[in-house]
Tab-separated table of C-alpha atoms in Angstrom:
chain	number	residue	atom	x	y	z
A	1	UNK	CA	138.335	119.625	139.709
A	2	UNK	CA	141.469	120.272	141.583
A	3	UNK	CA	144.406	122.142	140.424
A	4	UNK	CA	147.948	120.805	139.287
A	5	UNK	CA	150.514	123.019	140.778
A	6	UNK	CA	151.065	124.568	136.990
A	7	UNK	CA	146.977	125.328	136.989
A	8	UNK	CA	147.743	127.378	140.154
A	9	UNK	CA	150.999	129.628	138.742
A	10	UNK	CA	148.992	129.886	135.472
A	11	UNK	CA	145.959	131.330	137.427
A	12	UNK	CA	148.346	133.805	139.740
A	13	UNK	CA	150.115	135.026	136.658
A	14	UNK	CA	146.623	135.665	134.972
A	15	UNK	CA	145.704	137.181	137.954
A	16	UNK	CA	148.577	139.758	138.023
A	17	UNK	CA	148.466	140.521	134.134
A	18	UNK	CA	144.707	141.642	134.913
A	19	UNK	CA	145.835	143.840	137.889
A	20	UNK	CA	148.628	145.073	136.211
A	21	UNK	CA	146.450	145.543	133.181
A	22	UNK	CA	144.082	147.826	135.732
A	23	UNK	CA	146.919	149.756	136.669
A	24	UNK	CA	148.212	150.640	133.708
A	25	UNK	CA	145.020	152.061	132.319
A	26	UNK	CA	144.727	154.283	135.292
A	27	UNK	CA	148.667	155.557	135.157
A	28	UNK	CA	148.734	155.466	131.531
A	29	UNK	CA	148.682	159.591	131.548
A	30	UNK	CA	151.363	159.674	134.051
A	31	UNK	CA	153.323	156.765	132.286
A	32	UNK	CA	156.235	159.095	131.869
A	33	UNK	CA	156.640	160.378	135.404
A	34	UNK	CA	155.973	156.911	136.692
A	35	UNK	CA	159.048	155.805	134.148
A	36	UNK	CA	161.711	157.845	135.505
A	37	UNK	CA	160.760	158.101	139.070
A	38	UNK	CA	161.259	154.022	138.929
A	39	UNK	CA	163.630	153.644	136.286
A	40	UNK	CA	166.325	155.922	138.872
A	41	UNK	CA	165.084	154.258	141.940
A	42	UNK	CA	165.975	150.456	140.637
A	43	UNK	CA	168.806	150.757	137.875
A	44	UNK	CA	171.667	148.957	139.218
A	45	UNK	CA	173.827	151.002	136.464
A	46	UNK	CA	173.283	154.903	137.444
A	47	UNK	CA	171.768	156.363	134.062
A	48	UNK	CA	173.273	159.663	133.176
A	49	UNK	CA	171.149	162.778	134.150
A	50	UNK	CA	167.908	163.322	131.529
A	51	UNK	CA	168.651	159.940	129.787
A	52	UNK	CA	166.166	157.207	129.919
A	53	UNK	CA	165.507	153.763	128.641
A	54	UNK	CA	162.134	153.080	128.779
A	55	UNK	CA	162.092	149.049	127.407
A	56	UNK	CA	164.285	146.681	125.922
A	57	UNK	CA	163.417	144.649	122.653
A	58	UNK	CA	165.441	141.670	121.601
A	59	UNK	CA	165.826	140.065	118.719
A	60	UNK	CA	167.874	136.840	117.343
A	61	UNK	CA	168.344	133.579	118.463
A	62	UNK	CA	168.101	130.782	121.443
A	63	UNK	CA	170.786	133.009	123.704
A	64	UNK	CA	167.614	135.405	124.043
A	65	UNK	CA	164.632	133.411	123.225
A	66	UNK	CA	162.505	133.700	126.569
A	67	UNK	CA	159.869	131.801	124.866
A	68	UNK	CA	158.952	132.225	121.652
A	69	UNK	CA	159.477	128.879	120.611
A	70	UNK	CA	157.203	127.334	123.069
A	71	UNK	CA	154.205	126.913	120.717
A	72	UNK	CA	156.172	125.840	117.820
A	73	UNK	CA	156.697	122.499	115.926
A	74	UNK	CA	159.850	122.518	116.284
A	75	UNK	CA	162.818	120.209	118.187
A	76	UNK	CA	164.147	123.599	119.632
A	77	UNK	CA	162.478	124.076	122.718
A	78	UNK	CA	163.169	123.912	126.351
A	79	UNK	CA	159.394	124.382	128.403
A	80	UNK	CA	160.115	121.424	130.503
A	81	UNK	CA	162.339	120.414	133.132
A	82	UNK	CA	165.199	120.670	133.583
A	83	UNK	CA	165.068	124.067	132.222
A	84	UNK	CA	164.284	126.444	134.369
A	85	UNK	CA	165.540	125.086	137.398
A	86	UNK	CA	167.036	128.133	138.588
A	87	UNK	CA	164.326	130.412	137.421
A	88	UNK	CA	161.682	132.080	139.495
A	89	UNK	CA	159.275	129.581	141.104
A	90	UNK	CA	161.653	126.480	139.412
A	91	UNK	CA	159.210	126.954	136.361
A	92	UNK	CA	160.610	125.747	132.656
A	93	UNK	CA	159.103	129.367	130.409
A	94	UNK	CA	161.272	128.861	127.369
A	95	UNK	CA	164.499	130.000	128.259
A	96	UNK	CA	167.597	128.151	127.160
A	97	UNK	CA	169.074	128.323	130.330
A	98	UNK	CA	169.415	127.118	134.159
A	99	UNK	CA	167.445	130.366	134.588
A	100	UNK	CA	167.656	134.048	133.168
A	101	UNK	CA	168.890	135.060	129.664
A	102	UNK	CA	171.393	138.417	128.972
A	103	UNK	CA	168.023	140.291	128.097
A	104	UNK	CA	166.372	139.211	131.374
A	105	UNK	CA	169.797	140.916	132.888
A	106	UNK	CA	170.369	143.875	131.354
A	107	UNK	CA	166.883	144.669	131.807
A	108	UNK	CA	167.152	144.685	135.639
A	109	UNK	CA	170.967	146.792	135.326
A	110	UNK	CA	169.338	149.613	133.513
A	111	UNK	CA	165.946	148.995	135.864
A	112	UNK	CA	163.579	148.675	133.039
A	113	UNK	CA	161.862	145.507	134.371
A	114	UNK	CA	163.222	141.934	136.612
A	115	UNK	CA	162.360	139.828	133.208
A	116	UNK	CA	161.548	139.988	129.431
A	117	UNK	CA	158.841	138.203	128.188
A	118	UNK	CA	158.423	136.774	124.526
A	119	UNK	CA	156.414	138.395	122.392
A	120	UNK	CA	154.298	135.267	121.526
A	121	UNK	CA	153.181	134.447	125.427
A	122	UNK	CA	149.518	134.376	125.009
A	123	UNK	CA	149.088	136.107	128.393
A	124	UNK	CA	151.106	139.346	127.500
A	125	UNK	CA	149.444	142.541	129.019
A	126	UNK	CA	149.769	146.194	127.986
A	127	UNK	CA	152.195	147.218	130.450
A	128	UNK	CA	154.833	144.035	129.013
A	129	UNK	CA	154.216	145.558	125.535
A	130	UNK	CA	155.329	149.552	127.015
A	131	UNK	CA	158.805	148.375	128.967
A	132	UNK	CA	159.535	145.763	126.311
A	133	UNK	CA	159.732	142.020	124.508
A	134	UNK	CA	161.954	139.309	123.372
A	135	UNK	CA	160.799	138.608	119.444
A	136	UNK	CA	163.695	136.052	119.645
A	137	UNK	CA	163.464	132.570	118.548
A	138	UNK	CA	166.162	129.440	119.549
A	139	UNK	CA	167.854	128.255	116.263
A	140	UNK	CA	167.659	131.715	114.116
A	141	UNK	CA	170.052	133.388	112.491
A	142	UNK	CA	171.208	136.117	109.435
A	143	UNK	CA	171.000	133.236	107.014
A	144	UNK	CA	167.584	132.838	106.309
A	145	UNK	CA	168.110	129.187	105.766
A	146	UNK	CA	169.315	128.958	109.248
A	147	UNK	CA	165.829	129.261	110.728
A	148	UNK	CA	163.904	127.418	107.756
A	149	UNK	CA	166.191	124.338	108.577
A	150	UNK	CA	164.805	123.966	112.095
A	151	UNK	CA	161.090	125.516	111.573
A	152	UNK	CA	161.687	128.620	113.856
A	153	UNK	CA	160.947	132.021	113.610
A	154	UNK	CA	163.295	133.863	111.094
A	155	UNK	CA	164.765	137.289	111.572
A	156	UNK	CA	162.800	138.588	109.127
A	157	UNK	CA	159.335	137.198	111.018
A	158	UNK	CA	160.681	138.673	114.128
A	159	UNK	CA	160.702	142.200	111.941
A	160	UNK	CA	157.439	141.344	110.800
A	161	UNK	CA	156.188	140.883	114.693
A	162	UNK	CA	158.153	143.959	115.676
A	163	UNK	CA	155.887	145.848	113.478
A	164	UNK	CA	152.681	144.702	114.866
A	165	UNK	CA	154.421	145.026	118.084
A	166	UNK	CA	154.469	149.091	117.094
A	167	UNK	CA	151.060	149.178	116.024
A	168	UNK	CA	149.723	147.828	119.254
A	169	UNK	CA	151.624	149.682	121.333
A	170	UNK	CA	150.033	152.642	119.511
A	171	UNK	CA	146.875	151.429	120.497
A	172	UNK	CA	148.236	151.816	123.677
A	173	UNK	CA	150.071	155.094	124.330
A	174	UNK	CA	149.630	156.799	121.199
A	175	UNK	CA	152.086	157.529	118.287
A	176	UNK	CA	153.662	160.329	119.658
A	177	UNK	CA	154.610	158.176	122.980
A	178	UNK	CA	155.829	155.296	120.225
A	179	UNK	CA	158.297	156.926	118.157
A	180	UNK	CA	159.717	158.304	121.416
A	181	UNK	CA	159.640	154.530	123.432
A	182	UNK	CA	161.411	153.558	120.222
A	183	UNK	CA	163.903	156.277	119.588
A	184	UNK	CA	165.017	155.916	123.505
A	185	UNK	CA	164.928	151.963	123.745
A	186	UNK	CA	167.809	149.292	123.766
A	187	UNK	CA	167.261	147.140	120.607
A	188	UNK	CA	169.498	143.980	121.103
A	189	UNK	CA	170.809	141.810	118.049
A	190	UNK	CA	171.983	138.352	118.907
A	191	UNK	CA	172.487	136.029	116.420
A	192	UNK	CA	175.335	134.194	114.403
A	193	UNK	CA	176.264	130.937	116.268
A	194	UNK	CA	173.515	128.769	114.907
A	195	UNK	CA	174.846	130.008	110.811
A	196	UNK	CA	178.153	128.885	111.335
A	197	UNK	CA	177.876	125.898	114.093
A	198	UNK	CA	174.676	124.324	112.443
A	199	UNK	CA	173.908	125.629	108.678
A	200	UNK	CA	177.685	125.332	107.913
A	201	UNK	CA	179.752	123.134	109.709
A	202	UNK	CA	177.404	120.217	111.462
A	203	UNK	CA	174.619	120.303	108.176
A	204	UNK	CA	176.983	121.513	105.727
A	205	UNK	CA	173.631	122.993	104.013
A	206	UNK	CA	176.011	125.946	102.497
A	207	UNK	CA	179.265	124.347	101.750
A	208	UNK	CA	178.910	123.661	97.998
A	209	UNK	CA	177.814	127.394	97.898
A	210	UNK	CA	180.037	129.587	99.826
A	211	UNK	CA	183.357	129.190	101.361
A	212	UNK	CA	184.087	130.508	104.992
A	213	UNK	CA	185.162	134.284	103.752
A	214	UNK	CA	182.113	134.168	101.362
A	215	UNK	CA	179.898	132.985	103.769
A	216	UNK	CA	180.806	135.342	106.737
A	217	UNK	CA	180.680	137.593	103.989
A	218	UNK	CA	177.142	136.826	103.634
A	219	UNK	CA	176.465	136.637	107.433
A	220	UNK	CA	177.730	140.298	108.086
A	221	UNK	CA	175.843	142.103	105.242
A	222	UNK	CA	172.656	140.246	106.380
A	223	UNK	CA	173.242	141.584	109.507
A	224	UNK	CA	173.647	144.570	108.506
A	225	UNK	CA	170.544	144.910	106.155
A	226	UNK	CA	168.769	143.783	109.727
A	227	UNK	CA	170.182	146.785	111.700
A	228	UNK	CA	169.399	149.347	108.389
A	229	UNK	CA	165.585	147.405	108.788
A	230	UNK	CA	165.461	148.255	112.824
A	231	UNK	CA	166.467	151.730	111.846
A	232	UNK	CA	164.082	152.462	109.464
A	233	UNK	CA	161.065	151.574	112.186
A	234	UNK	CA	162.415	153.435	114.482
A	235	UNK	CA	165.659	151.932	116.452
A	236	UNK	CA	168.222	154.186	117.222
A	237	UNK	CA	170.272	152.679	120.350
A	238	UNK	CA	171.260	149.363	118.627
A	239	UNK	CA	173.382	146.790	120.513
A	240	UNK	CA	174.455	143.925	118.218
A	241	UNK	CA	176.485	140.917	120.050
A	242	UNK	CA	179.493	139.326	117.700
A	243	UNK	CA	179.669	135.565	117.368
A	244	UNK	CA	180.881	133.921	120.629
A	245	UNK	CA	183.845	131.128	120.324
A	246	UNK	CA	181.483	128.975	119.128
A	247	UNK	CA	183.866	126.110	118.953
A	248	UNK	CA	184.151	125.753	122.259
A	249	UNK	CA	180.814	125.021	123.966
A	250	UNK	CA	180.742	121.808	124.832
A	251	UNK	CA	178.165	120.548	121.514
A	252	UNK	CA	180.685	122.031	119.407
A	253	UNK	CA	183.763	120.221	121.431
A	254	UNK	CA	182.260	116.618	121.126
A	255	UNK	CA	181.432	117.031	117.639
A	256	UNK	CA	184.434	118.289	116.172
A	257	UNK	CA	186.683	118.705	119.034
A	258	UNK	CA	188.715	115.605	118.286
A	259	UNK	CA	189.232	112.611	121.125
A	260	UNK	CA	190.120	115.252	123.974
A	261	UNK	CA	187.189	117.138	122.887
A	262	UNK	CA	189.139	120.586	122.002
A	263	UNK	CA	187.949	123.773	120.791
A	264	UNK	CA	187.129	123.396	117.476
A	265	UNK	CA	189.100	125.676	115.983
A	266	UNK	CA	187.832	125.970	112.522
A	267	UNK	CA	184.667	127.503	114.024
A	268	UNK	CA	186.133	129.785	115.795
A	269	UNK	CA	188.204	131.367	113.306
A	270	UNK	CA	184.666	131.605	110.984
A	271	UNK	CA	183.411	133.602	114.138
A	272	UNK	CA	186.116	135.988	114.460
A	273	UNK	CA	186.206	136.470	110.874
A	274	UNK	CA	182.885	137.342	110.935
A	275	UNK	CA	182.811	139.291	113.575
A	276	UNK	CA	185.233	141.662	112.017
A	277	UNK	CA	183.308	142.337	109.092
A	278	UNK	CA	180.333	142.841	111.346
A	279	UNK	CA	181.992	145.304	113.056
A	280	UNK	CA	183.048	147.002	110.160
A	281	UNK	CA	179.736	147.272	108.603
A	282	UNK	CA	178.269	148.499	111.517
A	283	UNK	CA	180.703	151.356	112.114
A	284	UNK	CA	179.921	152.392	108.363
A	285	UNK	CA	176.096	152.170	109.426
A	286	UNK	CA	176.685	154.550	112.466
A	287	UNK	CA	178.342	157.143	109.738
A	288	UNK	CA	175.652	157.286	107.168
A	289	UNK	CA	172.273	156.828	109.650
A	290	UNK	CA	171.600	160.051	111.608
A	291	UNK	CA	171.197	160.297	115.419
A	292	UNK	CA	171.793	156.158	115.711
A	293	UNK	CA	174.254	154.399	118.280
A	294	UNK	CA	175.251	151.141	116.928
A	295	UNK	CA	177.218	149.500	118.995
A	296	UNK	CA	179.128	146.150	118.409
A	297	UNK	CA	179.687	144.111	121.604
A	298	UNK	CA	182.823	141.652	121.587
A	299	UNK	CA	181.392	138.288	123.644
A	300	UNK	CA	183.873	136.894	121.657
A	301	UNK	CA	186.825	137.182	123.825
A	302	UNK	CA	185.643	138.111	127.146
A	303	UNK	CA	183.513	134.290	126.807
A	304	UNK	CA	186.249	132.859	125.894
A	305	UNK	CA	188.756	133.819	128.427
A	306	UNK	CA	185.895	132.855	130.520
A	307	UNK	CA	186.252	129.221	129.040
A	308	UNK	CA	189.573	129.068	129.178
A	309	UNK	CA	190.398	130.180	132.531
A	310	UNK	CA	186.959	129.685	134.534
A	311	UNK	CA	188.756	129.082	137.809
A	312	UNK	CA	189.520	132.437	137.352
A	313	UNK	CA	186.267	133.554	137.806
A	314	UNK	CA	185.242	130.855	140.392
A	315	UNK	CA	184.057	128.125	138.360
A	316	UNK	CA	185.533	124.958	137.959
A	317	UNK	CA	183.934	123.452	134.939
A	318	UNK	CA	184.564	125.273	131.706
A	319	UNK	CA	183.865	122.285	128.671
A	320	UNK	CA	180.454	120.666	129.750
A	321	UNK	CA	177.290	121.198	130.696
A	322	UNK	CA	174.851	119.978	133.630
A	323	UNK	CA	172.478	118.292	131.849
A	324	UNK	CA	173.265	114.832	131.518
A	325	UNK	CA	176.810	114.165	129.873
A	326	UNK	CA	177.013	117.402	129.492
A	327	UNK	CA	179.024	117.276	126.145
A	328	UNK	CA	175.980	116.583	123.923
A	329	UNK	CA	172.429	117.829	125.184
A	330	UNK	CA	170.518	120.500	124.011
A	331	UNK	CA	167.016	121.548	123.790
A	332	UNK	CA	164.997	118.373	123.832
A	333	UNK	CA	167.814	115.807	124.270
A	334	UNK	CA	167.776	118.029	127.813
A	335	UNK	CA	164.347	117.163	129.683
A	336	UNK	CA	162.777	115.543	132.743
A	337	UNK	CA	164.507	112.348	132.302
A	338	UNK	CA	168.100	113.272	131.720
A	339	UNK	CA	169.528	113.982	135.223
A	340	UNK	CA	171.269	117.275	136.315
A	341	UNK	CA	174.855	115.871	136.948
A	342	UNK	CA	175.986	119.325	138.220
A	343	UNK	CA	176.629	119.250	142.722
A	344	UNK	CA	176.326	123.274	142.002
A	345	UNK	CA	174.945	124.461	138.789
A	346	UNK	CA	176.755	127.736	139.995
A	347	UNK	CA	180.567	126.225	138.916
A	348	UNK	CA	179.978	125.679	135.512
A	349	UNK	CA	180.285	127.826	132.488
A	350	UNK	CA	177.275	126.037	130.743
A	351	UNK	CA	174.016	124.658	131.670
A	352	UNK	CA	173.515	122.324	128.497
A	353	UNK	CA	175.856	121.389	125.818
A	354	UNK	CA	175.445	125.052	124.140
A	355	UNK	CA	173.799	127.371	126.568
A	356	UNK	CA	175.982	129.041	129.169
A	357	UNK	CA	174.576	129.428	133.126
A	358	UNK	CA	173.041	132.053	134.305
A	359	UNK	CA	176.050	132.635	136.544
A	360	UNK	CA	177.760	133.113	133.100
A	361	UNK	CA	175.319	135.158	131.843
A	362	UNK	CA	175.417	137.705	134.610
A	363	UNK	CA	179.598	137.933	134.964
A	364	UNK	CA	179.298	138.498	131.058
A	365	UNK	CA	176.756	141.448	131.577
A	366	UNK	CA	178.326	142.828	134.442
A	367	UNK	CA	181.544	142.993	132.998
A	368	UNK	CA	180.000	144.187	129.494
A	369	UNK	CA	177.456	147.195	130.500
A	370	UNK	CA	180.468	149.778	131.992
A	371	UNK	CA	182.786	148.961	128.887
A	372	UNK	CA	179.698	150.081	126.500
A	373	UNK	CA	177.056	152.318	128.303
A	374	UNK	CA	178.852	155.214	127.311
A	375	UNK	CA	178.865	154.554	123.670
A	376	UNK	CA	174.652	153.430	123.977
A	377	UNK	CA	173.182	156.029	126.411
């Protein structure tokens, strides 16, 4: 029987997760040399002398996600087309995006590895597991109801899969080579948007409950109690992302944006409120837990001057997407029958009605890694 062009990729990247399977069993004793000699040779950002970052593990929601959602029953998914488009080989792996994610990009700055896969891909091999994985999951956030609401994975599963994470990389290079893997790692926290754009304002699932203050309230010491739970298995070098101006991507804009479609500004002042206390709580965490960098990243306002003034950074379309309308789909309102309106995915801010480009992605990252490598490595 012949095989569809997906058959083929699916055989080539079995075939290079055996061979790079092989090869890690025969370096695995010289895993260490073999780290820094190519960690130095590819990081675009220069690492200080004797500091390394041997993987990357990311947890939180769809801005992250490389695939963990792909199996679920869930609407929040993107493995199809048009997803993807700009990714290697064109192909659709789970990413909420034209094409790479901020973990995908970070990775490559510090020259850990080109991509990071999701935890759940059922074709994961030993040496994805030693330089890191996305346990991320589209539509989760600190509120646990956040991620019940959709059927996704909840921060607290993605703890639970970080753990069996640790015990098979034991299996792999040994405790000692664990607790040092972790110790040295970037942990990334990204989560927030979906709690106050979805579980608040657009379901109103906690308005009779809590009241914005109350419920960022909420948010932030949730968040916290998920950096103290990183911590305690063996995180040190924590980066956790504040809420973006969720008010203004271009879901947000169409739904409560009024007839011009404006930033909605109610959600944006429940993100900056929260974001305060989150960074408040997590300078108090960097006081009280010994040897840890936790590091709170404003997205907030370098996105939003983004937004705002996007010819400014050479794109001309700052308040839709390129999916269709661009001012309403998402996930699996984006697919193979909703045309790509964008001439040059490159001009636009965001790809679908939520998810930025992966232009946007990368002139976030690159303007975010000098302000905060000091304070992380």
């Amino acid at each position: 029987r012949p095989f569809s062009l997906r058959g083929l990729h699916n055989l080539g990247r079995r075939v290079q997760k055996y061979y790079k399977y092989k090869m890690q069993t025969r370096m695995s004793s010289l895993f260490p040399l073999f780290f820094f000699l190519v960690s130095n040779v590819f990081a675009l950002v220069k690492l200080p002398e004797n500091v390394t970052v041997p993987a990357i593990l990311v947890f939180g929601d769809s801005i992250v996600d490389t695939g963990n959602n792909n199996n679920l029953k869930t609407l929040i998914k993107c493995n199809f087309p048009p997803y993807g488009i700009d990714f290697n080989g064109r192909i659709p792996t789970g990413r909420f995006s034209d094409g790479k994610v901020p973990a995908d990009i970070i990775a490559a700055e510090l020259g850990i590895k080109d991509t990071v896969p999701a935890y759940l891909d059922p074709i994961l091999s030993p040496q994805d597991l030693i330089t890191g994985v996305s346990f991320a999951s589209g539509g989760a956030g600190y509120d646990p109801l956040t991620a019940k609401l959709v059927s996704v994975i909840s921060l607290s599963d993605q703890i639970e899969h970080f753990k069996e994470f640790k015990e098979r990389l034991k299996m792999i290079v040994g405790e000692d080579r664990t607790n040092f893997t972790l110790a040295n790692s970037l942990f990334l926290v990204v989560a927030g948007s979906d709690d106050i754009a979805n579980t608040y304002f657009t379901l109103r699932a906690r308005k009779s409950q809590y009241d914005v203050p109350s419920y960022t309230e909420f948010m932030a010491n949730s968040a916290s109690k998920f950096v103290q739970d990183l911590y305690e298995l063996g995180a040190r070098r924590i980066l956790v992302f504040s809420a973006p101006p969720i008010g203004c991507v271009p879901a947000q804009r169409t739904i409560a944006g009024g007839s011009q479609r404006d930033c909605a500004q109610n959600y944006n002042e429940a993100a900056k409120l929260f974001n305060s206390k989150l960074s408040n709580k997590l300078d108090s965490l960097n006081g009280s837990l010994p040897n840890s960098r936790i590091v709170y990243v404003d997205v907030y306002n370098p996105l939003l001057d983004l937004i705002q003034n996007s010819e400014n950074y050479g794109f001309t379309v700052g308040n839709k997407g390129c999916c269709g309308t661009g001012a309403v789909e998402v996930a699996i309102l984006c697919n193979q029958w909703t045309p790509v309106t964008c001439a040059n995915i490159s001009d636009h801010v965001f790809w679908d009605s939520y998810h930025p480009t992966e232009r946007t992605y990368t002139a976030l990252v690159k303007e975010l890694i000098p302000k905060y490598k000091d304070s992380f490595l």
